[in-house]
Amino acid sequence: MLAACTSEQPGTAGGQGAPGGSGGGTQAEEPAKAKLVASPAVDAVDVPPGEPVKITVTEGAIDSVELLSPEGKAVPGKVAADKLSWTSAEVLGYAKKYSYAAAATGSDGKKVELKGAFTTLKPAKTPRATINPADNATVGVGMPISVKFPEGKVTDKAAVEKALKVDTSSPVEGSWAWLNDQQVDWRPQEYWPAGTKVTVTAKLYGLAYGGGAYGKADLSTKFTIGRNQVVKVNTPDHKMNVYRDGAVVATYPSSNGKDADPDLNTPNGTLIVMQKDPVGDFSNPKYGYTNVMKKWAVRISNHGEFIHENNDNRANIGKANTSHGCVNLLEADAKAYFDSALIGDPVEITGSKASMPTTSDVYDWLIPWGQWQKMSALR
């Protein structure tokens, strides 16, 4: 008879207590001394101040942790629910020495302590950054998010981009793109959905930009996308159409840039409303006119294009393109449009010989989506 290959149960021959038996139980763990570990380690130098301090324990539970600034002020922190770790809850300062003291009780019932100090890094420079749109703004559906570094170039673009986050009230497909070494913009693939709530966070403090530069401060902003309004100008038509949610709500006769001279065209491309001024100065000595003030000026590029009143050109408005690149409207129409416009509204220009150059703000919508995505440092 063959014997089955199974172990016998307690109470049978060869079971618990029998010679050579397995015993069927588990061996109790031996009490052990607690082991505390700190990050940053004792005597560490050049510690990035944006990273949290963490004290962990094995073979025991944390009793207390104190992290002190050079001035003797306690840095706040929290012990985890399982009492196996403590994490600081406040960023540290640059070029400062911090000290910590931690205590824990091991499974052997004995207390152990860990004391030490570390020093945070001293950056060569801490350039400031800016973020736009500003808090609580309501902007048009073409408005990009822009983070700029006016005081220096960013070398480690990937690190910076990883620190940027865009949260939206409903899903919106979009991407960051580096327009140059000092500016990264985020825009959606298509125009923003009207009414979207947007929160942007930039965790830049303590972040290495490269070249010895580190972030000066975190940035954040919350803004809202307004109604969907898009202006469309096909320059040969001598009119400007205003659309709301895809339907024409206003049509204004216009005189656009001179057709025969590409340098004076109203250039093709999708621009956005950048600025609104009740009165704008359109003097241009190069073309022989000075002290030219026009009402209801809506800037749509830094290349020199505006939508504005020009009653002096009323004979050509709706009939011929005679401006030096701006969209000229009659005063009442210019006022009506001015009152309806939001910063960030798209303005789509077609029909000209020339196209808008990608050399000045804001040209985000002049770049095809596939190319825009490739301008991310993380692609």
mmCIF file with all atom_site columns, C-alpha atoms in Angstrom, residues 164-362:
data_model
loop_
_atom_site.group_PDB
_atom_site.id
_atom_site.type_symbol
_atom_site.label_atom_id
_atom_site.label_alt_id
_atom_site.label_comp_id
_atom_site.label_asym_id
_atom_site.label_entity_id
_atom_site.label_seq_id
_atom_site.pdbx_PDB_ins_code
_atom_site.Cartn_x
_atom_site.Cartn_y
_atom_site.Cartn_z
_atom_site.occupancy
_atom_site.B_iso_or_equiv
_atom_site.pdbx_formal_charge
_atom_site.auth_seq_id
_atom_site.auth_comp_id
_atom_site.auth_asym_id
_atom_site.auth_atom_id
_atom_site.pdbx_PDB_model_num
ATOM 1   C CA . LEU A 1 164 ? 3.489   72.195  -12.732 1.00 0.00 ? 164 LEU A CA 1
ATOM 2   C CA . LYS A 1 165 ? -0.077  70.924  -12.395 1.00 0.00 ? 165 LYS A CA 1
ATOM 3   C CA . VAL A 1 166 ? -3.340  71.955  -14.043 1.00 0.00 ? 166 VAL A CA 1
ATOM 4   C CA . ASP A 1 167 ? -6.646  70.832  -12.504 1.00 0.00 ? 167 ASP A CA 1
ATOM 5   C CA . THR A 1 168 ? -9.941  71.485  -14.300 1.00 0.00 ? 168 THR A CA 1
ATOM 6   C CA . SER A 1 169 ? -13.571 71.162  -13.208 1.00 0.00 ? 169 SER A CA 1
ATOM 7   C CA . SER A 1 170 ? -14.203 68.912  -16.209 1.00 0.00 ? 170 SER A CA 1
ATOM 8   C CA . PRO A 1 171 ? -11.681 66.942  -18.315 1.00 0.00 ? 171 PRO A CA 1
ATOM 9   C CA . VAL A 1 172 ? -9.700  69.112  -20.766 1.00 0.00 ? 172 VAL A CA 1
ATOM 10  C CA . GLU A 1 173 ? -6.968  67.765  -23.041 1.00 0.00 ? 173 GLU A CA 1
ATOM 11  C CA . GLY A 1 174 ? -3.931  70.043  -23.013 1.00 0.00 ? 174 GLY A CA 1
ATOM 12  C CA . SER A 1 175 ? -0.160  70.250  -22.823 1.00 0.00 ? 175 SER A CA 1
ATOM 13  C CA . TRP A 1 176 ? 2.717   72.409  -21.625 1.00 0.00 ? 176 TRP A CA 1
ATOM 14  C CA . ALA A 1 177 ? 5.099   73.771  -24.255 1.00 0.00 ? 177 ALA A CA 1
ATOM 15  C CA . TRP A 1 178 ? 8.339   75.715  -23.806 1.00 0.00 ? 178 TRP A CA 1
ATOM 16  C CA . LEU A 1 179 ? 8.193   78.812  -26.005 1.00 0.00 ? 179 LEU A CA 1
ATOM 17  C CA . ASN A 1 180 ? 11.727  79.741  -24.967 1.00 0.00 ? 180 ASN A CA 1
ATOM 18  C CA . ASP A 1 181 ? 14.153  79.244  -22.052 1.00 0.00 ? 181 ASP A CA 1
ATOM 19  C CA . GLN A 1 182 ? 12.149  81.627  -19.864 1.00 0.00 ? 182 GLN A CA 1
ATOM 20  C CA . GLN A 1 183 ? 8.525   80.763  -20.621 1.00 0.00 ? 183 GLN A CA 1
ATOM 21  C CA . VAL A 1 184 ? 6.369   77.650  -20.557 1.00 0.00 ? 184 VAL A CA 1
ATOM 22  C CA . ASP A 1 185 ? 2.676   77.798  -21.540 1.00 0.00 ? 185 ASP A CA 1
ATOM 23  C CA . TRP A 1 186 ? -0.200  75.341  -21.215 1.00 0.00 ? 186 TRP A CA 1
ATOM 24  C CA . ARG A 1 187 ? -3.098  75.407  -23.611 1.00 0.00 ? 187 ARG A CA 1
ATOM 25  C CA . PRO A 1 188 ? -5.919  73.012  -24.436 1.00 0.00 ? 188 PRO A CA 1
ATOM 26  C CA . GLN A 1 189 ? -5.959  71.105  -27.714 1.00 0.00 ? 189 GLN A CA 1
ATOM 27  C CA . GLU A 1 190 ? -9.179  72.896  -28.606 1.00 0.00 ? 190 GLU A CA 1
ATOM 28  C CA . TYR A 1 191 ? -10.652 76.045  -27.080 1.00 0.00 ? 191 TYR A CA 1
ATOM 29  C CA . TRP A 1 192 ? -11.554 75.737  -23.405 1.00 0.00 ? 192 TRP A CA 1
ATOM 30  C CA . PRO A 1 193 ? -15.122 74.623  -22.637 1.00 0.00 ? 193 PRO A CA 1
ATOM 31  C CA . ALA A 1 194 ? -17.083 77.644  -21.395 1.00 0.00 ? 194 ALA A CA 1
ATOM 32  C CA . GLY A 1 195 ? -17.453 77.821  -17.640 1.00 0.00 ? 195 GLY A CA 1
ATOM 33  C CA . THR A 1 196 ? -14.464 75.615  -16.820 1.00 0.00 ? 196 THR A CA 1
ATOM 34  C CA . LYS A 1 197 ? -12.909 76.215  -13.400 1.00 0.00 ? 197 LYS A CA 1
ATOM 35  C CA . VAL A 1 198 ? -9.110  75.990  -13.485 1.00 0.00 ? 198 VAL A CA 1
ATOM 36  C CA . THR A 1 199 ? -6.548  75.624  -10.698 1.00 0.00 ? 199 THR A CA 1
ATOM 37  C CA . VAL A 1 200 ? -2.829  75.794  -11.456 1.00 0.00 ? 200 VAL A CA 1
ATOM 38  C CA . THR A 1 201 ? -0.082  74.936  -8.972  1.00 0.00 ? 201 THR A CA 1
ATOM 39  C CA . ALA A 1 202 ? 3.653   75.386  -9.503  1.00 0.00 ? 202 ALA A CA 1
ATOM 40  C CA . LYS A 1 203 ? 5.743   73.744  -6.764  1.00 0.00 ? 203 LYS A CA 1
ATOM 41  C CA . LEU A 1 204 ? 8.882   75.689  -7.568  1.00 0.00 ? 204 LEU A CA 1
ATOM 42  C CA . TYR A 1 205 ? 10.351  76.497  -4.149  1.00 0.00 ? 205 TYR A CA 1
ATOM 43  C CA . GLY A 1 206 ? 13.600  74.592  -3.619  1.00 0.00 ? 206 GLY A CA 1
ATOM 44  C CA . LEU A 1 207 ? 13.468  73.173  -7.145  1.00 0.00 ? 207 LEU A CA 1
ATOM 45  C CA . ALA A 1 208 ? 16.709  73.087  -9.132  1.00 0.00 ? 208 ALA A CA 1
ATOM 46  C CA . TYR A 1 209 ? 16.319  74.981  -12.415 1.00 0.00 ? 209 TYR A CA 1
ATOM 47  C CA . GLY A 1 210 ? 19.885  74.172  -13.474 1.00 0.00 ? 210 GLY A CA 1
ATOM 48  C CA . GLY A 1 211 ? 22.958  76.379  -13.553 1.00 0.00 ? 211 GLY A CA 1
ATOM 49  C CA . GLY A 1 212 ? 22.882  76.885  -9.774  1.00 0.00 ? 212 GLY A CA 1
ATOM 50  C CA . ALA A 1 213 ? 19.425  78.493  -9.808  1.00 0.00 ? 213 ALA A CA 1
ATOM 51  C CA . TYR A 1 214 ? 16.646  77.324  -7.495  1.00 0.00 ? 214 TYR A CA 1
ATOM 52  C CA . GLY A 1 215 ? 13.001  78.258  -7.203  1.00 0.00 ? 215 GLY A CA 1
ATOM 53  C CA . LYS A 1 216 ? 12.208  81.242  -5.006  1.00 0.00 ? 216 LYS A CA 1
ATOM 54  C CA . ALA A 1 217 ? 8.564   80.458  -4.203  1.00 0.00 ? 217 ALA A CA 1
ATOM 55  C CA . ASP A 1 218 ? 5.630   78.241  -5.081  1.00 0.00 ? 218 ASP A CA 1
ATOM 56  C CA . LEU A 1 219 ? 2.967   79.754  -7.321  1.00 0.00 ? 219 LEU A CA 1
ATOM 57  C CA . SER A 1 220 ? -0.728  79.087  -7.762  1.00 0.00 ? 220 SER A CA 1
ATOM 58  C CA . THR A 1 221 ? -3.778  80.619  -9.404  1.00 0.00 ? 221 THR A CA 1
ATOM 59  C CA . LYS A 1 222 ? -7.492  79.898  -9.770  1.00 0.00 ? 222 LYS A CA 1
ATOM 60  C CA . PHE A 1 223 ? -9.489  81.323  -12.652 1.00 0.00 ? 223 PHE A CA 1
ATOM 61  C CA . THR A 1 224 ? -12.650 80.728  -14.672 1.00 0.00 ? 224 THR A CA 1
ATOM 62  C CA . ILE A 1 225 ? -13.266 80.381  -18.400 1.00 0.00 ? 225 ILE A CA 1
ATOM 63  C CA . GLY A 1 226 ? -16.088 82.702  -19.466 1.00 0.00 ? 226 GLY A CA 1
ATOM 64  C CA . ARG A 1 227 ? -18.641 82.400  -22.261 1.00 0.00 ? 227 ARG A CA 1
ATOM 65  C CA . ASN A 1 228 ? -17.495 81.132  -25.648 1.00 0.00 ? 228 ASN A CA 1
ATOM 66  C CA . GLN A 1 229 ? -16.913 84.169  -27.881 1.00 0.00 ? 229 GLN A CA 1
ATOM 67  C CA . VAL A 1 230 ? -14.809 84.004  -31.039 1.00 0.00 ? 230 VAL A CA 1
ATOM 68  C CA . VAL A 1 231 ? -14.125 86.790  -33.548 1.00 0.00 ? 231 VAL A CA 1
ATOM 69  C CA . LYS A 1 232 ? -13.596 85.854  -37.187 1.00 0.00 ? 232 LYS A CA 1
ATOM 70  C CA . VAL A 1 233 ? -12.227 88.218  -39.833 1.00 0.00 ? 233 VAL A CA 1
ATOM 71  C CA . ASN A 1 234 ? -11.802 87.130  -43.437 1.00 0.00 ? 234 ASN A CA 1
ATOM 72  C CA . THR A 1 235 ? -9.988  90.226  -44.639 1.00 0.00 ? 235 THR A CA 1
ATOM 73  C CA . PRO A 1 236 ? -11.368 90.369  -48.238 1.00 0.00 ? 236 PRO A CA 1
ATOM 74  C CA . ASP A 1 237 ? -14.925 90.491  -46.846 1.00 0.00 ? 237 ASP A CA 1
ATOM 75  C CA . HIS A 1 238 ? -14.400 93.868  -45.098 1.00 0.00 ? 238 HIS A CA 1
ATOM 76  C CA . LYS A 1 239 ? -16.383 92.741  -42.068 1.00 0.00 ? 239 LYS A CA 1
ATOM 77  C CA . MET A 1 240 ? -15.843 91.305  -38.604 1.00 0.00 ? 240 MET A CA 1
ATOM 78  C CA . ASN A 1 241 ? -18.131 88.570  -37.290 1.00 0.00 ? 241 ASN A CA 1
ATOM 79  C CA . VAL A 1 242 ? -18.594 87.890  -33.577 1.00 0.00 ? 242 VAL A CA 1
ATOM 80  C CA . TYR A 1 243 ? -19.705 84.357  -32.629 1.00 0.00 ? 243 TYR A CA 1
ATOM 81  C CA . ARG A 1 244 ? -21.199 83.139  -29.358 1.00 0.00 ? 244 ARG A CA 1
ATOM 82  C CA . ASP A 1 245 ? -21.344 79.369  -28.912 1.00 0.00 ? 245 ASP A CA 1
ATOM 83  C CA . GLY A 1 246 ? -20.815 78.987  -32.649 1.00 0.00 ? 246 GLY A CA 1
ATOM 84  C CA . ALA A 1 247 ? -23.601 81.342  -33.772 1.00 0.00 ? 247 ALA A CA 1
ATOM 85  C CA . VAL A 1 248 ? -23.125 84.843  -35.220 1.00 0.00 ? 248 VAL A CA 1
ATOM 86  C CA . VAL A 1 249 ? -24.331 87.467  -32.745 1.00 0.00 ? 249 VAL A CA 1
ATOM 87  C CA . ALA A 1 250 ? -22.857 90.574  -34.402 1.00 0.00 ? 250 ALA A CA 1
ATOM 88  C CA . THR A 1 251 ? -21.414 91.610  -37.756 1.00 0.00 ? 251 THR A CA 1
ATOM 89  C CA . TYR A 1 252 ? -19.457 94.876  -38.045 1.00 0.00 ? 252 TYR A CA 1
ATOM 90  C CA . PRO A 1 253 ? -18.151 96.448  -41.270 1.00 0.00 ? 253 PRO A CA 1
ATOM 91  C CA . SER A 1 254 ? -14.371 96.821  -41.117 1.00 0.00 ? 254 SER A CA 1
ATOM 92  C CA . SER A 1 255 ? -11.337 98.083  -42.954 1.00 0.00 ? 255 SER A CA 1
ATOM 93  C CA . ASN A 1 256 ? -8.390  95.778  -42.508 1.00 0.00 ? 256 ASN A CA 1
ATOM 94  C CA . GLY A 1 257 ? -4.701  95.898  -43.414 1.00 0.00 ? 257 GLY A CA 1
ATOM 95  C CA . LYS A 1 258 ? -3.754  96.886  -46.956 1.00 0.00 ? 258 LYS A CA 1
ATOM 96  C CA . ASP A 1 259 ? -4.102  93.890  -49.251 1.00 0.00 ? 259 ASP A CA 1
ATOM 97  C CA . ALA A 1 260 ? -1.301  94.789  -51.649 1.00 0.00 ? 260 ALA A CA 1
ATOM 98  C CA . ASP A 1 261 ? 1.426   95.160  -49.017 1.00 0.00 ? 261 ASP A CA 1
ATOM 99  C CA . PRO A 1 262 ? 2.133   92.006  -46.930 1.00 0.00 ? 262 PRO A CA 1
ATOM 100 C CA . ASP A 1 263 ? 3.952   94.184  -44.392 1.00 0.00 ? 263 ASP A CA 1
ATOM 101 C CA . LEU A 1 264 ? 0.679   96.041  -43.795 1.00 0.00 ? 264 LEU A CA 1
ATOM 102 C CA . ASN A 1 265 ? -1.705  93.071  -43.950 1.00 0.00 ? 265 ASN A CA 1
ATOM 103 C CA . THR A 1 266 ? -3.768  92.037  -40.962 1.00 0.00 ? 266 THR A CA 1
ATOM 104 C CA . PRO A 1 267 ? -1.871  88.724  -40.769 1.00 0.00 ? 267 PRO A CA 1
ATOM 105 C CA . ASN A 1 268 ? -3.519  85.315  -40.870 1.00 0.00 ? 268 ASN A CA 1
ATOM 106 C CA . GLY A 1 269 ? -3.658  83.270  -37.694 1.00 0.00 ? 269 GLY A CA 1
ATOM 107 C CA . THR A 1 270 ? -5.514  82.635  -34.479 1.00 0.00 ? 270 THR A CA 1
ATOM 108 C CA . LEU A 1 271 ? -4.693  85.362  -31.965 1.00 0.00 ? 271 LEU A CA 1
ATOM 109 C CA . ILE A 1 272 ? -6.268  86.294  -28.652 1.00 0.00 ? 272 ILE A CA 1
ATOM 110 C CA . VAL A 1 273 ? -7.465  89.484  -26.992 1.00 0.00 ? 273 VAL A CA 1
ATOM 111 C CA . MET A 1 274 ? -4.501  90.614  -24.901 1.00 0.00 ? 274 MET A CA 1
ATOM 112 C CA . GLN A 1 275 ? -5.405  94.071  -23.629 1.00 0.00 ? 275 GLN A CA 1
ATOM 113 C CA . LYS A 1 276 ? -8.262  96.595  -23.654 1.00 0.00 ? 276 LYS A CA 1
ATOM 114 C CA . ASP A 1 277 ? -7.845  100.385 -23.504 1.00 0.00 ? 277 ASP A CA 1
ATOM 115 C CA . PRO A 1 278 ? -10.624 102.978 -23.846 1.00 0.00 ? 278 PRO A CA 1
ATOM 116 C CA . VAL A 1 279 ? -8.136  105.138 -25.761 1.00 0.00 ? 279 VAL A CA 1
ATOM 117 C CA . GLY A 1 280 ? -5.016  103.909 -27.539 1.00 0.00 ? 280 GLY A CA 1
ATOM 118 C CA . ASP A 1 281 ? -2.068  105.768 -29.035 1.00 0.00 ? 281 ASP A CA 1
ATOM 119 C CA . PHE A 1 282 ? -1.548  104.679 -32.637 1.00 0.00 ? 282 PHE A CA 1
ATOM 120 C CA . SER A 1 283 ? 1.136   107.167 -33.595 1.00 0.00 ? 283 SER A CA 1
ATOM 121 C CA . ASN A 1 284 ? 3.706   105.783 -36.015 1.00 0.00 ? 284 ASN A CA 1
ATOM 122 C CA . PRO A 1 285 ? 6.395   108.223 -37.142 1.00 0.00 ? 285 PRO A CA 1
ATOM 123 C CA . LYS A 1 286 ? 7.711   105.606 -39.585 1.00 0.00 ? 286 LYS A CA 1
ATOM 124 C CA . TYR A 1 287 ? 4.588   106.165 -41.675 1.00 0.00 ? 287 TYR A CA 1
ATOM 125 C CA . GLY A 1 288 ? 4.388   109.898 -41.041 1.00 0.00 ? 288 GLY A CA 1
ATOM 126 C CA . TYR A 1 289 ? 1.603   110.206 -38.472 1.00 0.00 ? 289 TYR A CA 1
ATOM 127 C CA . THR A 1 290 ? 1.881   111.268 -34.838 1.00 0.00 ? 290 THR A CA 1
ATOM 128 C CA . ASN A 1 291 ? -0.497  111.969 -31.959 1.00 0.00 ? 291 ASN A CA 1
ATOM 129 C CA . VAL A 1 292 ? -3.057  109.552 -33.371 1.00 0.00 ? 292 VAL A CA 1
ATOM 130 C CA . MET A 1 293 ? -5.440  108.547 -30.567 1.00 0.00 ? 293 MET A CA 1
ATOM 131 C CA . LYS A 1 294 ? -8.208  106.040 -31.246 1.00 0.00 ? 294 LYS A CA 1
ATOM 132 C CA . LYS A 1 295 ? -11.024 104.810 -29.013 1.00 0.00 ? 295 LYS A CA 1
ATOM 133 C CA . TRP A 1 296 ? -11.926 101.315 -27.852 1.00 0.00 ? 296 TRP A CA 1
ATOM 134 C CA . ALA A 1 297 ? -8.570  99.727  -28.590 1.00 0.00 ? 297 ALA A CA 1
ATOM 135 C CA . VAL A 1 298 ? -8.443  95.927  -28.230 1.00 0.00 ? 298 VAL A CA 1
ATOM 136 C CA . ARG A 1 299 ? -4.914  94.551  -28.648 1.00 0.00 ? 299 ARG A CA 1
ATOM 137 C CA . ILE A 1 300 ? -4.736  91.166  -30.380 1.00 0.00 ? 300 ILE A CA 1
ATOM 138 C CA . SER A 1 301 ? -0.958  90.828  -30.755 1.00 0.00 ? 301 SER A CA 1
ATOM 139 C CA . ASN A 1 302 ? 2.388   92.305  -29.788 1.00 0.00 ? 302 ASN A CA 1
ATOM 140 C CA . HIS A 1 303 ? 3.128   92.523  -33.493 1.00 0.00 ? 303 HIS A CA 1
ATOM 141 C CA . GLY A 1 304 ? 1.052   95.715  -33.641 1.00 0.00 ? 304 GLY A CA 1
ATOM 142 C CA . GLU A 1 305 ? -2.485  94.555  -34.453 1.00 0.00 ? 305 GLU A CA 1
ATOM 143 C CA . PHE A 1 306 ? -5.583  95.970  -32.714 1.00 0.00 ? 306 PHE A CA 1
ATOM 144 C CA . ILE A 1 307 ? -9.325  96.113  -33.226 1.00 0.00 ? 307 ILE A CA 1
ATOM 145 C CA . HIS A 1 308 ? -10.286 99.760  -32.709 1.00 0.00 ? 308 HIS A CA 1
ATOM 146 C CA . GLU A 1 309 ? -12.434 102.718 -33.725 1.00 0.00 ? 309 GLU A CA 1
ATOM 147 C CA . ASN A 1 310 ? -11.279 104.761 -36.704 1.00 0.00 ? 310 ASN A CA 1
ATOM 148 C CA . ASN A 1 311 ? -14.027 107.106 -37.781 1.00 0.00 ? 311 ASN A CA 1
ATOM 149 C CA . ASP A 1 312 ? -11.425 109.029 -39.804 1.00 0.00 ? 312 ASP A CA 1
ATOM 150 C CA . ASN A 1 313 ? -11.400 106.002 -42.116 1.00 0.00 ? 313 ASN A CA 1
ATOM 151 C CA . ARG A 1 314 ? -15.211 105.681 -42.281 1.00 0.00 ? 314 ARG A CA 1
ATOM 152 C CA . ALA A 1 315 ? -15.262 106.049 -46.086 1.00 0.00 ? 315 ALA A CA 1
ATOM 153 C CA . ASN A 1 316 ? -13.388 102.741 -46.419 1.00 0.00 ? 316 ASN A CA 1
ATOM 154 C CA . ILE A 1 317 ? -14.880 100.784 -43.532 1.00 0.00 ? 317 ILE A CA 1
ATOM 155 C CA . GLY A 1 318 ? -16.891 97.933  -45.020 1.00 0.00 ? 318 GLY A CA 1
ATOM 156 C CA . LYS A 1 319 ? -15.571 98.701  -48.521 1.00 0.00 ? 319 LYS A CA 1
ATOM 157 C CA . ALA A 1 320 ? -11.766 98.625  -48.741 1.00 0.00 ? 320 ALA A CA 1
ATOM 158 C CA . ASN A 1 321 ? -8.745  97.511  -46.728 1.00 0.00 ? 321 ASN A CA 1
ATOM 159 C CA . THR A 1 322 ? -6.647  100.615 -46.066 1.00 0.00 ? 322 THR A CA 1
ATOM 160 C CA . SER A 1 323 ? -5.239  100.248 -42.539 1.00 0.00 ? 323 SER A CA 1
ATOM 161 C CA . HIS A 1 324 ? -1.666  99.430  -41.549 1.00 0.00 ? 324 HIS A CA 1
ATOM 162 C CA . GLY A 1 325 ? -2.674  96.067  -40.064 1.00 0.00 ? 325 GLY A CA 1
ATOM 163 C CA . CYS A 1 326 ? -5.393  96.910  -37.545 1.00 0.00 ? 326 CYS A CA 1
ATOM 164 C CA . VAL A 1 327 ? -9.075  96.112  -37.853 1.00 0.00 ? 327 VAL A CA 1
ATOM 165 C CA . ASN A 1 328 ? -10.814 99.508  -38.128 1.00 0.00 ? 328 ASN A CA 1
ATOM 166 C CA . LEU A 1 329 ? -14.442 99.795  -36.982 1.00 0.00 ? 329 LEU A CA 1
ATOM 167 C CA . LEU A 1 330 ? -16.945 102.621 -36.733 1.00 0.00 ? 330 LEU A CA 1
ATOM 168 C CA . GLU A 1 331 ? -17.086 104.135 -33.248 1.00 0.00 ? 331 GLU A CA 1
ATOM 169 C CA . ALA A 1 332 ? -20.414 102.657 -32.143 1.00 0.00 ? 332 ALA A CA 1
ATOM 170 C CA . ASP A 1 333 ? -19.414 99.205  -33.366 1.00 0.00 ? 333 ASP A CA 1
ATOM 171 C CA . ALA A 1 334 ? -15.983 99.443  -31.754 1.00 0.00 ? 334 ALA A CA 1
ATOM 172 C CA . LYS A 1 335 ? -17.593 100.367 -28.432 1.00 0.00 ? 335 LYS A CA 1
ATOM 173 C CA . ALA A 1 336 ? -20.083 97.503  -28.639 1.00 0.00 ? 336 ALA A CA 1
ATOM 174 C CA . TYR A 1 337 ? -17.325 95.001  -29.392 1.00 0.00 ? 337 TYR A CA 1
ATOM 175 C CA . PHE A 1 338 ? -15.016 96.465  -26.712 1.00 0.00 ? 338 PHE A CA 1
ATOM 176 C CA . ASP A 1 339 ? -17.718 96.009  -24.091 1.00 0.00 ? 339 ASP A CA 1
ATOM 177 C CA . SER A 1 340 ? -18.269 92.378  -25.106 1.00 0.00 ? 340 SER A CA 1
ATOM 178 C CA . ALA A 1 341 ? -14.620 91.283  -25.213 1.00 0.00 ? 341 ALA A CA 1
ATOM 179 C CA . LEU A 1 342 ? -12.720 89.300  -22.581 1.00 0.00 ? 342 LEU A CA 1
ATOM 180 C CA . ILE A 1 343 ? -8.969  88.904  -22.330 1.00 0.00 ? 343 ILE A CA 1
ATOM 181 C CA . GLY A 1 344 ? -8.272  85.521  -23.926 1.00 0.00 ? 344 GLY A CA 1
ATOM 182 C CA . ASP A 1 345 ? -11.047 85.618  -26.531 1.00 0.00 ? 345 ASP A CA 1
ATOM 183 C CA . PRO A 1 346 ? -9.827  84.055  -29.800 1.00 0.00 ? 346 PRO A CA 1
ATOM 184 C CA . VAL A 1 347 ? -9.572  86.229  -32.923 1.00 0.00 ? 347 VAL A CA 1
ATOM 185 C CA . GLU A 1 348 ? -9.255  84.197  -36.129 1.00 0.00 ? 348 GLU A CA 1
ATOM 186 C CA . ILE A 1 349 ? -7.834  86.045  -39.161 1.00 0.00 ? 349 ILE A CA 1
ATOM 187 C CA . THR A 1 350 ? -7.939  84.569  -42.665 1.00 0.00 ? 350 THR A CA 1
ATOM 188 C CA . GLY A 1 351 ? -7.677  85.783  -46.269 1.00 0.00 ? 351 GLY A CA 1
ATOM 189 C CA . SER A 1 352 ? -4.427  87.794  -46.049 1.00 0.00 ? 352 SER A CA 1
ATOM 190 C CA . LYS A 1 353 ? -1.235  87.319  -48.005 1.00 0.00 ? 353 LYS A CA 1
ATOM 191 C CA . ALA A 1 354 ? 0.884   87.353  -44.845 1.00 0.00 ? 354 ALA A CA 1
ATOM 192 C CA . SER A 1 355 ? 0.750   85.125  -41.766 1.00 0.00 ? 355 SER A CA 1
ATOM 193 C CA . MET A 1 356 ? 1.377   86.224  -38.198 1.00 0.00 ? 356 MET A CA 1
ATOM 194 C CA . PRO A 1 357 ? 5.007   85.530  -37.214 1.00 0.00 ? 357 PRO A CA 1
ATOM 195 C CA . THR A 1 358 ? 5.680   83.391  -34.146 1.00 0.00 ? 358 THR A CA 1
ATOM 196 C CA . THR A 1 359 ? 8.019   85.949  -32.638 1.00 0.00 ? 359 THR A CA 1
ATOM 197 C CA . SER A 1 360 ? 5.942   87.753  -30.024 1.00 0.00 ? 360 SER A CA 1
ATOM 198 C CA . ASP A 1 361 ? 3.309   87.078  -27.360 1.00 0.00 ? 361 ASP A CA 1
ATOM 199 C CA . VAL A 1 362 ? 0.789   85.560  -27.637 1.00 0.00 ? 362 VAL A CA 1
#
